PDB file of N, CA, C and O in Angstrom:
ATOM      1  N   GLN A   1       0.811  -1.186   0.000  1.00 64.00           N
ATOM      2  CA  GLN A   1       0.000   0.000   0.000  1.00 64.00           C
ATOM      3  C   GLN A   1       0.862   1.261   0.000  1.00 64.00           C
ATOM      4  O   GLN A   1       0.487   2.252  -0.591  1.00 64.00           O
ATOM      5  N   TYR A   2       1.985   1.192   0.677  1.00 71.00           N
ATOM      6  CA  TYR A   2       2.900   2.329   0.671  1.00 71.00           C
ATOM      7  C   TYR A   2       3.375   2.606  -0.747  1.00 71.00           C
ATOM      8  O   TYR A   2       3.444   3.758  -1.172  1.00 71.00           O
ATOM      9  N   ALA A   3       3.667   1.549  -1.492  1.00 61.00           N
ATOM     10  CA  ALA A   3       4.183   1.693  -2.859  1.00 61.00           C
ATOM     11  C   ALA A   3       3.177   2.358  -3.785  1.00 61.00           C
ATOM     12  O   ALA A   3       3.564   3.010  -4.753  1.00 61.00           O
ATOM     13  N   THR A   4       1.895   2.222  -3.489  1.00 70.00           N
ATOM     14  CA  THR A   4       0.863   2.843  -4.319  1.00 70.00           C
ATOM     15  C   THR A   4       0.384   4.162  -3.725  1.00 70.00           C
ATOM     16  O   THR A   4      -0.628   4.709  -4.156  1.00 70.00           O
ATOM     17  N   ASN A   5       1.109   4.645  -2.708  1.00 72.00           N
ATOM     18  CA  ASN A   5       0.810   5.917  -2.056  1.00 72.00           C
ATOM     19  C   ASN A   5      -0.519   5.894  -1.294  1.00 72.00           C
ATOM     20  O   ASN A   5      -1.118   6.934  -1.061  1.00 72.00           O
ATOM     21  N   ASP A   6      -0.961   4.700  -0.907  1.00 79.00           N
ATOM     22  CA  ASP A   6      -2.150   4.567  -0.054  1.00 79.00           C
ATOM     23  C   ASP A   6      -1.666   4.603   1.393  1.00 79.00           C
ATOM     24  O   ASP A   6      -1.557   3.578   2.056  1.00 79.00           O
ATOM     25  N   LEU A   7      -1.346   5.798   1.856  1.00 88.00           N
ATOM     26  CA  LEU A   7      -0.718   5.943   3.163  1.00 88.00           C
ATOM     27  C   LEU A   7      -1.656   5.579   4.304  1.00 88.00           C
ATOM     28  O   LEU A   7      -1.238   4.956   5.282  1.00 88.00           O
ATOM     29  N   SER A   8      -2.927   5.937   4.194  1.00 86.00           N
ATOM     30  CA  SER A   8      -3.867   5.574   5.258  1.00 86.00           C
ATOM     31  C   SER A   8      -4.051   4.060   5.302  1.00 86.00           C
ATOM     32  O   SER A   8      -4.126   3.470   6.379  1.00 86.00           O
ATOM     33  N   GLY A   9      -4.090   3.425   4.134  1.00 87.00           N
ATOM     34  CA  GLY A   9      -4.178   1.971   4.089  1.00 87.00           C
ATOM     35  C   GLY A   9      -2.935   1.314   4.660  1.00 87.00           C
ATOM     36  O   GLY A   9      -3.014   0.308   5.370  1.00 87.00           O
ATOM     37  N   CYS A  10      -1.786   1.889   4.375  1.00 87.00           N
ATOM     38  CA  CYS A  10      -0.519   1.387   4.910  1.00 87.00           C
ATOM     39  C   CYS A  10      -0.514   1.478   6.430  1.00 87.00           C
ATOM     40  O   CYS A  10      -0.129   0.522   7.113  1.00 87.00           O
ATOM     41  N   LEU A  11      -0.946   2.617   6.954  1.00 92.00           N
ATOM     42  CA  LEU A  11      -0.996   2.790   8.402  1.00 92.00           C
ATOM     43  C   LEU A  11      -1.965   1.796   9.039  1.00 92.00           C
ATOM     44  O   LEU A  11      -1.649   1.175  10.063  1.00 92.00           O
ATOM     45  N   GLU A  12      -3.122   1.625   8.441  1.00 93.00           N
ATOM     46  CA  GLU A  12      -4.129   0.717   8.989  1.00 93.00           C
ATOM     47  C   GLU A  12      -3.619  -0.726   8.994  1.00 93.00           C
ATOM     48  O   GLU A  12      -3.701  -1.421  10.008  1.00 93.00           O
ATOM     49  N   THR A  13      -3.096  -1.163   7.854  1.00 93.00           N
ATOM     50  CA  THR A  13      -2.601  -2.538   7.756  1.00 93.00           C
ATOM     51  C   THR A  13      -1.446  -2.777   8.720  1.00 93.00           C
ATOM     52  O   THR A  13      -1.413  -3.791   9.427  1.00 93.00           O
ATOM     53  N   SER A  14      -0.501  -1.845   8.758  1.00 94.00           N
ATOM     54  CA  SER A  14       0.663  -2.011   9.632  1.00 94.00           C
ATOM     55  C   SER A  14       0.264  -2.007  11.099  1.00 94.00           C
ATOM     56  O   SER A  14       0.799  -2.786  11.899  1.00 94.00           O
ATOM     57  N   ASN A  15      -0.676  -1.160  11.478  1.00 92.00           N
ATOM     58  CA  ASN A  15      -1.153  -1.151  12.862  1.00 92.00           C
ATOM     59  C   ASN A  15      -1.883  -2.444  13.208  1.00 92.00           C
ATOM     60  O   ASN A  15      -1.761  -2.945  14.327  1.00 92.00           O
ATOM     61  N   ASN A  16      -2.621  -2.997  12.250  1.00 93.00           N
ATOM     62  CA  ASN A  16      -3.277  -4.287  12.477  1.00 93.00           C
ATOM     63  C   ASN A  16      -2.245  -5.394  12.672  1.00 93.00           C
ATOM     64  O   ASN A  16      -2.438  -6.285  13.509  1.00 93.00           O
ATOM     65  N   ILE A  17      -1.174  -5.343  11.913  1.00 94.00           N
ATOM     66  CA  ILE A  17      -0.099  -6.323  12.080  1.00 94.00           C
ATOM     67  C   ILE A  17       0.504  -6.209  13.479  1.00 94.00           C
ATOM     68  O   ILE A  17       0.762  -7.222  14.143  1.00 94.00           O
ATOM     69  N   LEU A  18       0.708  -4.973  13.944  1.00 93.00           N
ATOM     70  CA  LEU A  18       1.273  -4.778  15.277  1.00 93.00           C
ATOM     71  C   LEU A  18       0.338  -5.267  16.381  1.00 93.00           C
ATOM     72  O   LEU A  18       0.800  -5.689  17.443  1.00 93.00           O
ATOM     73  N   LYS A  19      -0.967  -5.236  16.132  1.00 94.00           N
ATOM     74  CA  LYS A  19      -1.909  -5.780  17.111  1.00 94.00           C
ATOM     75  C   LYS A  19      -1.720  -7.283  17.259  1.00 94.00           C
ATOM     76  O   LYS A  19      -1.902  -7.834  18.338  1.00 94.00           O
ATOM     77  N   LEU A  20      -1.357  -7.947  16.156  1.00 95.00           N
ATOM     78  CA  LEU A  20      -1.136  -9.391  16.193  1.00 95.00           C
ATOM     79  C   LEU A  20       0.262  -9.748  16.682  1.00 95.00           C
ATOM     80  O   LEU A  20       0.469 -10.793  17.284  1.00 95.00           O
ATOM     81  N   ASN A  21       1.231  -8.877  16.390  1.00 94.00           N
ATOM     82  CA  ASN A  21       2.619  -9.112  16.763  1.00 94.00           C
ATOM     83  C   ASN A  21       3.260  -7.768  17.085  1.00 94.00           C
ATOM     84  O   ASN A  21       3.720  -7.069  16.188  1.00 94.00           O
ATOM     85  N   ALA A  22       3.279  -7.441  18.357  1.00 91.00           N
ATOM     86  CA  ALA A  22       3.754  -6.122  18.798  1.00 91.00           C
ATOM     87  C   ALA A  22       5.225  -5.878  18.489  1.00 91.00           C
ATOM     88  O   ALA A  22       5.683  -4.743  18.549  1.00 91.00           O
ATOM     89  N   ASN A  23       5.967  -6.916  18.153  1.00 90.00           N
ATOM     90  CA  ASN A  23       7.394  -6.776  17.878  1.00 90.00           C
ATOM     91  C   ASN A  23       7.722  -6.835  16.389  1.00 90.00           C
ATOM     92  O   ASN A  23       8.872  -7.067  16.028  1.00 90.00           O
ATOM     93  N   ASN A  24       6.741  -6.619  15.537  1.00 93.00           N
ATOM     94  CA  ASN A  24       6.976  -6.707  14.101  1.00 93.00           C
ATOM     95  C   ASN A  24       7.693  -5.446  13.618  1.00 93.00           C
ATOM     96  O   ASN A  24       7.088  -4.403  13.407  1.00 93.00           O
ATOM     97  N   GLN A  25       8.993  -5.583  13.448  1.00 93.00           N
ATOM     98  CA  GLN A  25       9.827  -4.435  13.092  1.00 93.00           C
ATOM     99  C   GLN A  25       9.529  -3.897  11.698  1.00 93.00           C
ATOM    100  O   GLN A  25       9.663  -2.703  11.451  1.00 93.00           O
ATOM    101  N   GLU A  26       9.121  -4.765  10.783  1.00 93.00           N
ATOM    102  CA  GLU A  26       8.809  -4.297   9.430  1.00 93.00           C
ATOM    103  C   GLU A  26       7.564  -3.419   9.440  1.00 93.00           C
ATOM    104  O   GLU A  26       7.513  -2.397   8.750  1.00 93.00           O
ATOM    105  N   ALA A  27       6.568  -3.799  10.216  1.00 95.00           N
ATOM    106  CA  ALA A  27       5.355  -2.975  10.328  1.00 95.00           C
ATOM    107  C   ALA A  27       5.689  -1.624  10.953  1.00 95.00           C
ATOM    108  O   ALA A  27       5.190  -0.588  10.499  1.00 95.00           O
ATOM    109  N   GLU A  28       6.545  -1.632  11.975  1.00 95.00           N
ATOM    110  CA  GLU A  28       6.944  -0.373  12.608  1.00 95.00           C
ATOM    111  C   GLU A  28       7.659   0.533  11.607  1.00 95.00           C
ATOM    112  O   GLU A  28       7.402   1.737  11.547  1.00 95.00           O
ATOM    113  N   ALA A  29       8.545  -0.046  10.815  1.00 95.00           N
ATOM    114  CA  ALA A  29       9.273   0.746   9.822  1.00 95.00           C
ATOM    115  C   ALA A  29       8.329   1.277   8.748  1.00 95.00           C
ATOM    116  O   ALA A  29       8.461   2.422   8.307  1.00 95.00           O
ATOM    117  N   MET A  30       7.352   0.469   8.326  1.00 94.00           N
ATOM    118  CA  MET A  30       6.395   0.932   7.317  1.00 94.00           C
ATOM    119  C   MET A  30       5.543   2.078   7.854  1.00 94.00           C
ATOM    120  O   MET A  30       5.244   3.022   7.126  1.00 94.00           O
ATOM    121  N   ILE A  31       5.161   1.991   9.114  1.00 95.00           N
ATOM    122  CA  ILE A  31       4.423   3.097   9.727  1.00 95.00           C
ATOM    123  C   ILE A  31       5.288   4.353   9.709  1.00 95.00           C
ATOM    124  O   ILE A  31       4.811   5.446   9.393  1.00 95.00           O
ATOM    125  N   GLY A  32       6.554   4.189  10.022  1.00 95.00           N
ATOM    126  CA  GLY A  32       7.475   5.325   9.983  1.00 95.00           C
ATOM    127  C   GLY A  32       7.565   5.943   8.607  1.00 95.00           C
ATOM    128  O   GLY A  32       7.525   7.169   8.454  1.00 95.00           O
ATOM    129  N   LEU A  33       7.662   5.114   7.572  1.00 95.00           N
ATOM    130  CA  LEU A  33       7.733   5.640   6.204  1.00 95.00           C
ATOM    131  C   LEU A  33       6.448   6.372   5.825  1.00 95.00           C
ATOM    132  O   LEU A  33       6.492   7.418   5.170  1.00 95.00           O
ATOM    133  N   ALA A  34       5.312   5.819   6.249  1.00 95.00           N
ATOM    134  CA  ALA A  34       4.040   6.491   5.951  1.00 95.00           C
ATOM    135  C   ALA A  34       3.980   7.849   6.646  1.00 95.00           C
ATOM    136  O   ALA A  34       3.606   8.853   6.032  1.00 95.00           O
ATOM    137  N   TYR A  35       4.359   7.889   7.923  1.00 95.00           N
ATOM    138  CA  TYR A  35       4.370   9.170   8.641  1.00 95.00           C
ATOM    139  C   TYR A  35       5.342  10.153   8.001  1.00 95.00           C
ATOM    140  O   TYR A  35       5.052  11.349   7.909  1.00 95.00           O
ATOM    141  N   LEU A  36       6.487   9.656   7.566  1.00 95.00           N
ATOM    142  CA  LEU A  36       7.460  10.535   6.919  1.00 95.00           C
ATOM    143  C   LEU A  36       6.866  11.128   5.648  1.00 95.00           C
ATOM    144  O   LEU A  36       7.027  12.318   5.372  1.00 95.00           O
ATOM    145  N   SER A  37       6.150  10.322   4.885  1.00 93.00           N
ATOM    146  CA  SER A  37       5.505  10.815   3.666  1.00 93.00           C
ATOM    147  C   SER A  37       4.412  11.826   3.964  1.00 93.00           C
ATOM    148  O   SER A  37       4.088  12.663   3.123  1.00 93.00           O
ATOM    149  N   LEU A  38       3.851  11.739   5.156  1.00 94.00           N
ATOM    150  CA  LEU A  38       2.819  12.695   5.588  1.00 94.00           C
ATOM    151  C   LEU A  38       3.425  13.896   6.315  1.00 94.00           C
ATOM    152  O   LEU A  38       2.706  14.701   6.891  1.00 94.00           O
ATOM    153  N   ASN A  39       4.762  14.001   6.288  1.00 94.00           N
ATOM    154  CA  ASN A  39       5.495  15.086   6.946  1.00 94.00           C
ATOM    155  C   ASN A  39       5.277  15.125   8.456  1.00 94.00           C
ATOM    156  O   ASN A  39       5.350  16.187   9.071  1.00 94.00           O
ATOM    157  N   GLN A  40       5.027  13.971   9.043  1.00 95.00           N
ATOM    158  CA  GLN A  40       4.911  13.853  10.498  1.00 95.00           C
ATOM    159  C   GLN A  40       6.222  13.243  11.001  1.00 95.00           C
ATOM    160  O   GLN A  40       6.299  12.084  11.375  1.00 95.00           O
ATOM    161  N   ARG A  41       7.251  14.077  10.999  1.00 95.00           N
ATOM    162  CA  ARG A  41       8.619  13.605  11.238  1.00 95.00           C
ATOM    163  C   ARG A  41       8.830  13.034  12.629  1.00 95.00           C
ATOM    164  O   ARG A  41       9.543  12.042  12.790  1.00 95.00           O
ATOM    165  N   GLU A  42       8.237  13.645  13.645  1.00 96.00           N
ATOM    166  CA  GLU A  42       8.435  13.135  15.009  1.00 96.00           C
ATOM    167  C   GLU A  42       7.844  11.745  15.159  1.00 96.00           C
ATOM    168  O   GLU A  42       8.461  10.859  15.760  1.00 96.00           O
ATOM    169  N   GLU A  43       6.644  11.547  14.627  1.00 96.00           N
ATOM    170  CA  GLU A  43       6.024  10.221  14.690  1.00 96.00           C
ATOM    171  C   GLU A  43       6.826   9.215  13.871  1.00 96.00           C
ATOM    172  O   GLU A  43       6.992   8.069  14.280  1.00 96.00           O
ATOM    173  N   ALA A  44       7.308   9.645  12.718  1.00 96.00           N
ATOM    174  CA  ALA A  44       8.126   8.762  11.882  1.00 96.00           C
ATOM    175  C   ALA A  44       9.369   8.319  12.643  1.00 96.00           C
ATOM    176  O   ALA A  44       9.698   7.122  12.670  1.00 96.00           O
ATOM    177  N   GLU A  45      10.035   9.271  13.260  1.00 96.00           N
ATOM    178  CA  GLU A  45      11.264   8.943  13.984  1.00 96.00           C
ATOM    179  C   GLU A  45      10.995   7.959  15.117  1.00 96.00           C
ATOM    180  O   GLU A  45      11.765   7.020  15.337  1.00 96.00           O
ATOM    181  N   LYS A  46       9.896   8.143  15.844  1.00 96.00           N
ATOM    182  CA  LYS A  46       9.534   7.210  16.918  1.00 96.00           C
ATOM    183  C   LYS A  46       9.399   5.791  16.378  1.00 96.00           C
ATOM    184  O   LYS A  46       9.878   4.835  16.988  1.00 96.00           O
ATOM    185  N   GLN A  47       8.727   5.665  15.243  1.00 95.00           N
ATOM    186  CA  GLN A  47       8.512   4.339  14.672  1.00 95.00           C
ATOM    187  C   GLN A  47       9.819   3.717  14.182  1.00 95.00           C
ATOM    188  O   GLN A  47      10.052   2.524  14.374  1.00 95.00           O
ATOM    189  N   PHE A  48      10.655   4.521  13.533  1.00 96.00           N
ATOM    190  CA  PHE A  48      11.937   3.994  13.073  1.00 96.00           C
ATOM    191  C   PHE A  48      12.777   3.526  14.258  1.00 96.00           C
ATOM    192  O   PHE A  48      13.398   2.463  14.210  1.00 96.00           O
ATOM    193  N   LYS A  49      12.779   4.294  15.330  1.00 96.00           N
ATOM    194  CA  LYS A  49      13.562   3.919  16.509  1.00 96.00           C
ATOM    195  C   LYS A  49      13.023   2.639  17.146  1.00 96.00           C
ATOM    196  O   LYS A  49      13.793   1.805  17.621  1.00 96.00           O
ATOM    197  N   ARG A  50      11.709   2.478  17.152  1.00 94.00           N
ATOM    198  CA  ARG A  50      11.126   1.236  17.680  1.00 94.00           C
ATOM    199  C   ARG A  50      11.573   0.040  16.850  1.00 94.00           C
ATOM    200  O   ARG A  50      11.941  -1.002  17.390  1.00 94.00           O
ATOM    201  N   ALA A  51      11.538   0.201  15.535  1.00 95.00           N
ATOM    202  CA  ALA A  51      11.981  -0.888  14.656  1.00 95.00           C
ATOM    203  C   ALA A  51      13.453  -1.194  14.897  1.00 95.00           C
ATOM    204  O   ALA A  51      13.856  -2.371  14.973  1.00 95.00           O
ATOM    205  N   LEU A  52      14.264  -0.159  15.047  1.00 96.00           N
ATOM    206  CA  LEU A  52      15.697  -0.359  15.262  1.00 96.00           C
ATOM    207  C   LEU A  52      15.995  -0.929  16.645  1.00 96.00           C
ATOM    208  O   LEU A  52      17.009  -1.618  16.821  1.00 96.00           O
ATOM    209  N   ASP A  53      15.124  -0.686  17.618  1.00 94.00           N
ATOM    210  CA  ASP A  53      15.282  -1.312  18.929  1.00 94.00           C
ATOM    211  C   ASP A  53      15.155  -2.833  18.823  1.00 94.00           C
ATOM    212  O   ASP A  53      15.820  -3.569  19.544  1.00 94.00           O
ATOM    213  N   HIS A  54      14.307  -3.287  17.910  1.00 92.00           N
ATOM    214  CA  HIS A  54      14.125  -4.732  17.698  1.00 92.00           C
ATOM    215  C   HIS A  54      15.238  -5.317  16.835  1.00 92.00           C
ATOM    216  O   HIS A  54      15.609  -6.470  17.000  1.00 92.00           O
ATOM    217  N   ASN A  55      15.732  -4.518  15.906  1.00 94.00           N
ATOM    218  CA  ASN A  55      16.777  -4.991  14.982  1.00 94.00           C
ATOM    219  C   ASN A  55      17.548  -3.776  14.482  1.00 94.00           C
ATOM    220  O   ASN A  55      17.060  -3.037  13.630  1.00 94.00           O
ATOM    221  N   SER A  56      18.738  -3.604  14.987  1.00 94.00           N
ATOM    222  CA  SER A  56      19.521  -2.411  14.672  1.00 94.00           C
ATOM    223  C   SER A  56      19.971  -2.340  13.217  1.00 94.00           C
ATOM    224  O   SER A  56      20.467  -1.307  12.773  1.00 94.00           O
ATOM    225  N   SER A  57      19.776  -3.401  12.452  1.00 94.00           N
ATOM    226  CA  SER A  57      20.149  -3.369  11.034  1.00 94.00           C
ATOM    227  C   SER A  57      18.928  -3.395  10.115  1.00 94.00           C
ATOM    228  O   SER A  57      19.050  -3.707   8.934  1.00 94.00           O
ATOM    229  N   ASN A  58      17.758  -3.041  10.642  1.00 95.00           N
ATOM    230  CA  ASN A  58      16.543  -3.010   9.830  1.00 95.00           C
ATOM    231  C   ASN A  58      16.717  -1.981   8.712  1.00 95.00           C
ATOM    232  O   ASN A  58      16.823  -0.779   8.961  1.00 95.00           O
ATOM    233  N   SER A  59      16.772  -2.459   7.478  1.00 94.00           N
ATOM    234  CA  SER A  59      17.097  -1.588   6.349  1.00 94.00           C
ATOM    235  C   SER A  59      16.039  -0.518   6.095  1.00 94.00           C
ATOM    236  O   SER A  59      16.383   0.614   5.752  1.00 94.00           O
ATOM    237  N   LEU A  60      14.761  -0.847   6.279  1.00 94.00           N
ATOM    238  CA  LEU A  60      13.712   0.164   6.075  1.00 94.00           C
ATOM    239  C   LEU A  60      13.818   1.286   7.110  1.00 94.00           C
ATOM    240  O   LEU A  60      13.690   2.459   6.773  1.00 94.00           O
ATOM    241  N   ALA A  61      14.063   0.912   8.345  1.00 96.00           N
ATOM    242  CA  ALA A  61      14.172   1.908   9.403  1.00 96.00           C
ATOM    243  C   ALA A  61      15.429   2.762   9.222  1.00 96.00           C
ATOM    244  O   ALA A  61      15.392   3.978   9.410  1.00 96.00           O
ATOM    245  N   LEU A  62      16.535   2.143   8.832  1.00 96.00           N
ATOM    246  CA  LEU A  62      17.764   2.906   8.575  1.00 96.00           C
ATOM    247  C   LEU A  62      17.574   3.859   7.399  1.00 96.00           C
ATOM    248  O   LEU A  62      18.017   5.009   7.443  1.00 96.00           O
ATOM    249  N   PHE A  63      16.893   3.383   6.354  1.00 95.00           N
ATOM    250  CA  PHE A  63      16.590   4.231   5.205  1.00 95.00           C
ATOM    251  C   PHE A  63      15.753   5.437   5.645  1.00 95.00           C
ATOM    252  O   PHE A  63      16.028   6.576   5.277  1.00 95.00           O
ATOM    253  N   GLY A  64      14.727   5.167   6.460  1.00 96.00           N
ATOM    254  CA  GLY A  64      13.873   6.243   6.945  1.00 96.00           C
ATOM    255  C   GLY A  64      14.627   7.243   7.802  1.00 96.00           C
ATOM    256  O   GLY A  64      14.459   8.459   7.662  1.00 96.00           O
ATOM    257  N   MET A  65      15.485   6.734   8.681  1.00 96.00           N
ATOM    258  CA  MET A  65      16.288   7.642   9.513  1.00 96.00           C
ATOM    259  C   MET A  65      17.248   8.457   8.650  1.00 96.00           C
ATOM    260  O   MET A  65      17.493   9.628   8.927  1.00 96.00           O
ATOM    261  N   GLY A  66      17.769   7.846   7.591  1.00 96.00           N
ATOM    262  CA  GLY A  66      18.631   8.574   6.664  1.00 96.00           C
ATOM    263  C   GLY A  66      17.880   9.682   5.947  1.00 96.00           C
ATOM    264  O   GLY A  66      18.394  10.793   5.783  1.00 96.00           O
ATOM    265  N   ARG A  67      16.659   9.385   5.524  1.00 94.00           N
ATOM    266  CA  ARG A  67      15.837  10.418   4.887  1.00 94.00           C
ATOM    267  C   ARG A  67      15.537  11.555   5.851  1.00 94.00           C
ATOM    268  O   ARG A  67      15.565  12.729   5.468  1.00 94.00           O
ATOM    269  N   LEU A  68      15.248  11.208   7.099  1.00 96.00           N
ATOM    270  CA  LEU A  68      15.019  12.243   8.110  1.00 96.00           C
ATOM    271  C   LEU A  68      16.250  13.119   8.278  1.00 96.00           C
ATOM    272  O   LEU A  68      16.144  14.347   8.343  1.00 96.00           O
ATOM    273  N   ALA A  69      17.411  12.492   8.341  1.00 95.00           N
ATOM    274  CA  ALA A  69      18.651  13.256   8.501  1.00 95.00           C
ATOM    275  C   ALA A  69      18.856  14.196   7.324  1.00 95.00           C
ATOM    276  O   ALA A  69      19.247  15.356   7.508  1.00 95.00           O
ATOM    277  N   LEU A  70      18.587  13.732   6.120  1.00 94.00           N
ATOM    278  CA  LEU A  70      18.709  14.602   4.935  1.00 94.00           C
ATOM    279  C   LEU A  70      17.752  15.777   5.020  1.00 94.00           C
ATOM    280  O   LEU A  70      18.118  16.911   4.715  1.00 94.00           O
ATOM    281  N   GLN A  71      16.516  15.507   5.429  1.00 93.00           N
ATOM    282  CA  GLN A  71      15.522  16.572   5.531  1.00 93.00           C
ATOM    283  C   GLN A  71      15.923  17.609   6.572  1.00 93.00           C
ATOM    284  O   GLN A  71      15.576  18.776   6.463  1.00 93.00           O
ATOM    285  N   ARG A  72      16.663  17.174   7.564  1.00 92.00           N
ATOM    286  CA  ARG A  72      17.117  18.085   8.618  1.00 92.00           C
ATOM    287  C   ARG A  72      18.448  18.744   8.275  1.00 92.00           C
ATOM    288  O   ARG A  72      18.976  19.522   9.058  1.00 92.00           O
ATOM    289  N   GLY A  73      18.989  18.412   7.104  1.00 93.00           N
ATOM    290  CA  GLY A  73      20.233  19.019   6.653  1.00 93.00           C
ATOM    291  C   GLY A  73      21.476  18.400   7.253  1.00 93.00           C
ATOM    292  O   GLY A  73      22.559  18.978   7.171  1.00 93.00           O
ATOM    293  N   ASN A  74      21.338  17.228   7.851  1.00 92.00           N
ATOM    294  CA  ASN A  74      22.483  16.560   8.455  1.00 92.00           C
ATOM    295  C   ASN A  74      23.014  15.515   7.475  1.00 92.00           C
ATOM    296  O   ASN A  74      22.723  14.327   7.587  1.00 92.00           O
ATOM    297  N   ASN A  75      23.801  15.980   6.521  1.00 91.00           N
ATOM    298  CA  ASN A  75      24.286  15.110   5.452  1.00 91.00           C
ATOM    299  C   ASN A  75      25.222  14.021   5.946  1.00 91.00           C
ATOM    300  O   ASN A  75      25.195  12.900   5.434  1.00 91.00           O
ATOM    301  N   GLN A  76      26.046  14.326   6.939  1.00 92.00           N
ATOM    302  CA  GLN A  76      26.998  13.324   7.451  1.00 92.00           C
ATOM    303  C   GLN A  76      26.249  12.171   8.115  1.00 92.00           C
ATOM    304  O   GLN A  76      26.543  11.006   7.893  1.00 92.00           O
ATOM    305  N   GLU A  77      25.270  12.514   8.931  1.00 91.00           N
ATOM    306  CA  GLU A  77      24.465  11.473   9.587  1.00 91.00           C
ATOM    307  C   GLU A  77      23.738  10.642   8.533  1.00 91.00           C
ATOM    308  O   GLU A  77      23.684   9.418   8.630  1.00 91.00           O
ATOM    309  N   ALA A  78      23.165  11.302   7.544  1.00 90.00           N
ATOM    310  CA  ALA A  78      22.464  10.588   6.471  1.00 90.00           C
ATOM    311  C   ALA A  78      23.416   9.627   5.758  1.00 90.00           C
ATOM    312  O   ALA A  78      23.050   8.477   5.482  1.00 90.00           O
ATOM    313  N   GLN A  79      24.618  10.087   5.477  1.00 90.00           N
ATOM    314  CA  GLN A  79      25.593   9.242   4.793  1.00 90.00           C
ATOM    315  C   GLN A  79      25.923   8.006   5.648  1.00 90.00           C
ATOM    316  O   GLN A  79      26.027   6.910   5.108  1.00 90.00           O
ATOM    317  N   ASN A  80      26.043   8.192   6.942  1.00 89.00           N
ATOM    318  CA  ASN A  80      26.335   7.063   7.831  1.00 89.00           C
ATOM    319  C   ASN A  80      25.192   6.065   7.865  1.00 89.00           C
ATOM    320  O   ASN A  80      25.418   4.860   7.986  1.00 89.00           O
ATOM    321  N   LEU A  81      23.962   6.568   7.782  1.00 87.00           N
ATOM    322  CA  LEU A  81      22.801   5.696   7.848  1.00 87.00           C
ATOM    323  C   LEU A  81      22.495   5.014   6.519  1.00 87.00           C
ATOM    324  O   LEU A  81      22.028   3.879   6.500  1.00 87.00           O
ATOM    325  N   LEU A  82      22.745   5.733   5.442  1.00 82.00           N
ATOM    326  CA  LEU A  82      22.416   5.180   4.135  1.00 82.00           C
ATOM    327  C   LEU A  82      23.645   4.510   3.564  1.00 82.00           C
ATOM    328  O   LEU A  82      23.710   3.504   3.059  1.00 82.00           O
TER     329      LEU A  82
END
């Protein structure tokens, strides 16, 4: 759903997945990407950090954190993450 820009559908599906498995890092990262696309950076960052707490090498969460760093003008941090 994220790929088709159905952000509300992505959020709904990912939240439903988390209801079934609270530790699903991929769902957390997808929620973060959806929030990032909605310019809700603080919520996005929370979700990426939750995903990274479960798996520090989660590629979706690292990608999202890298995008956040770029948006904040922190190119060095973005380079380290991406």
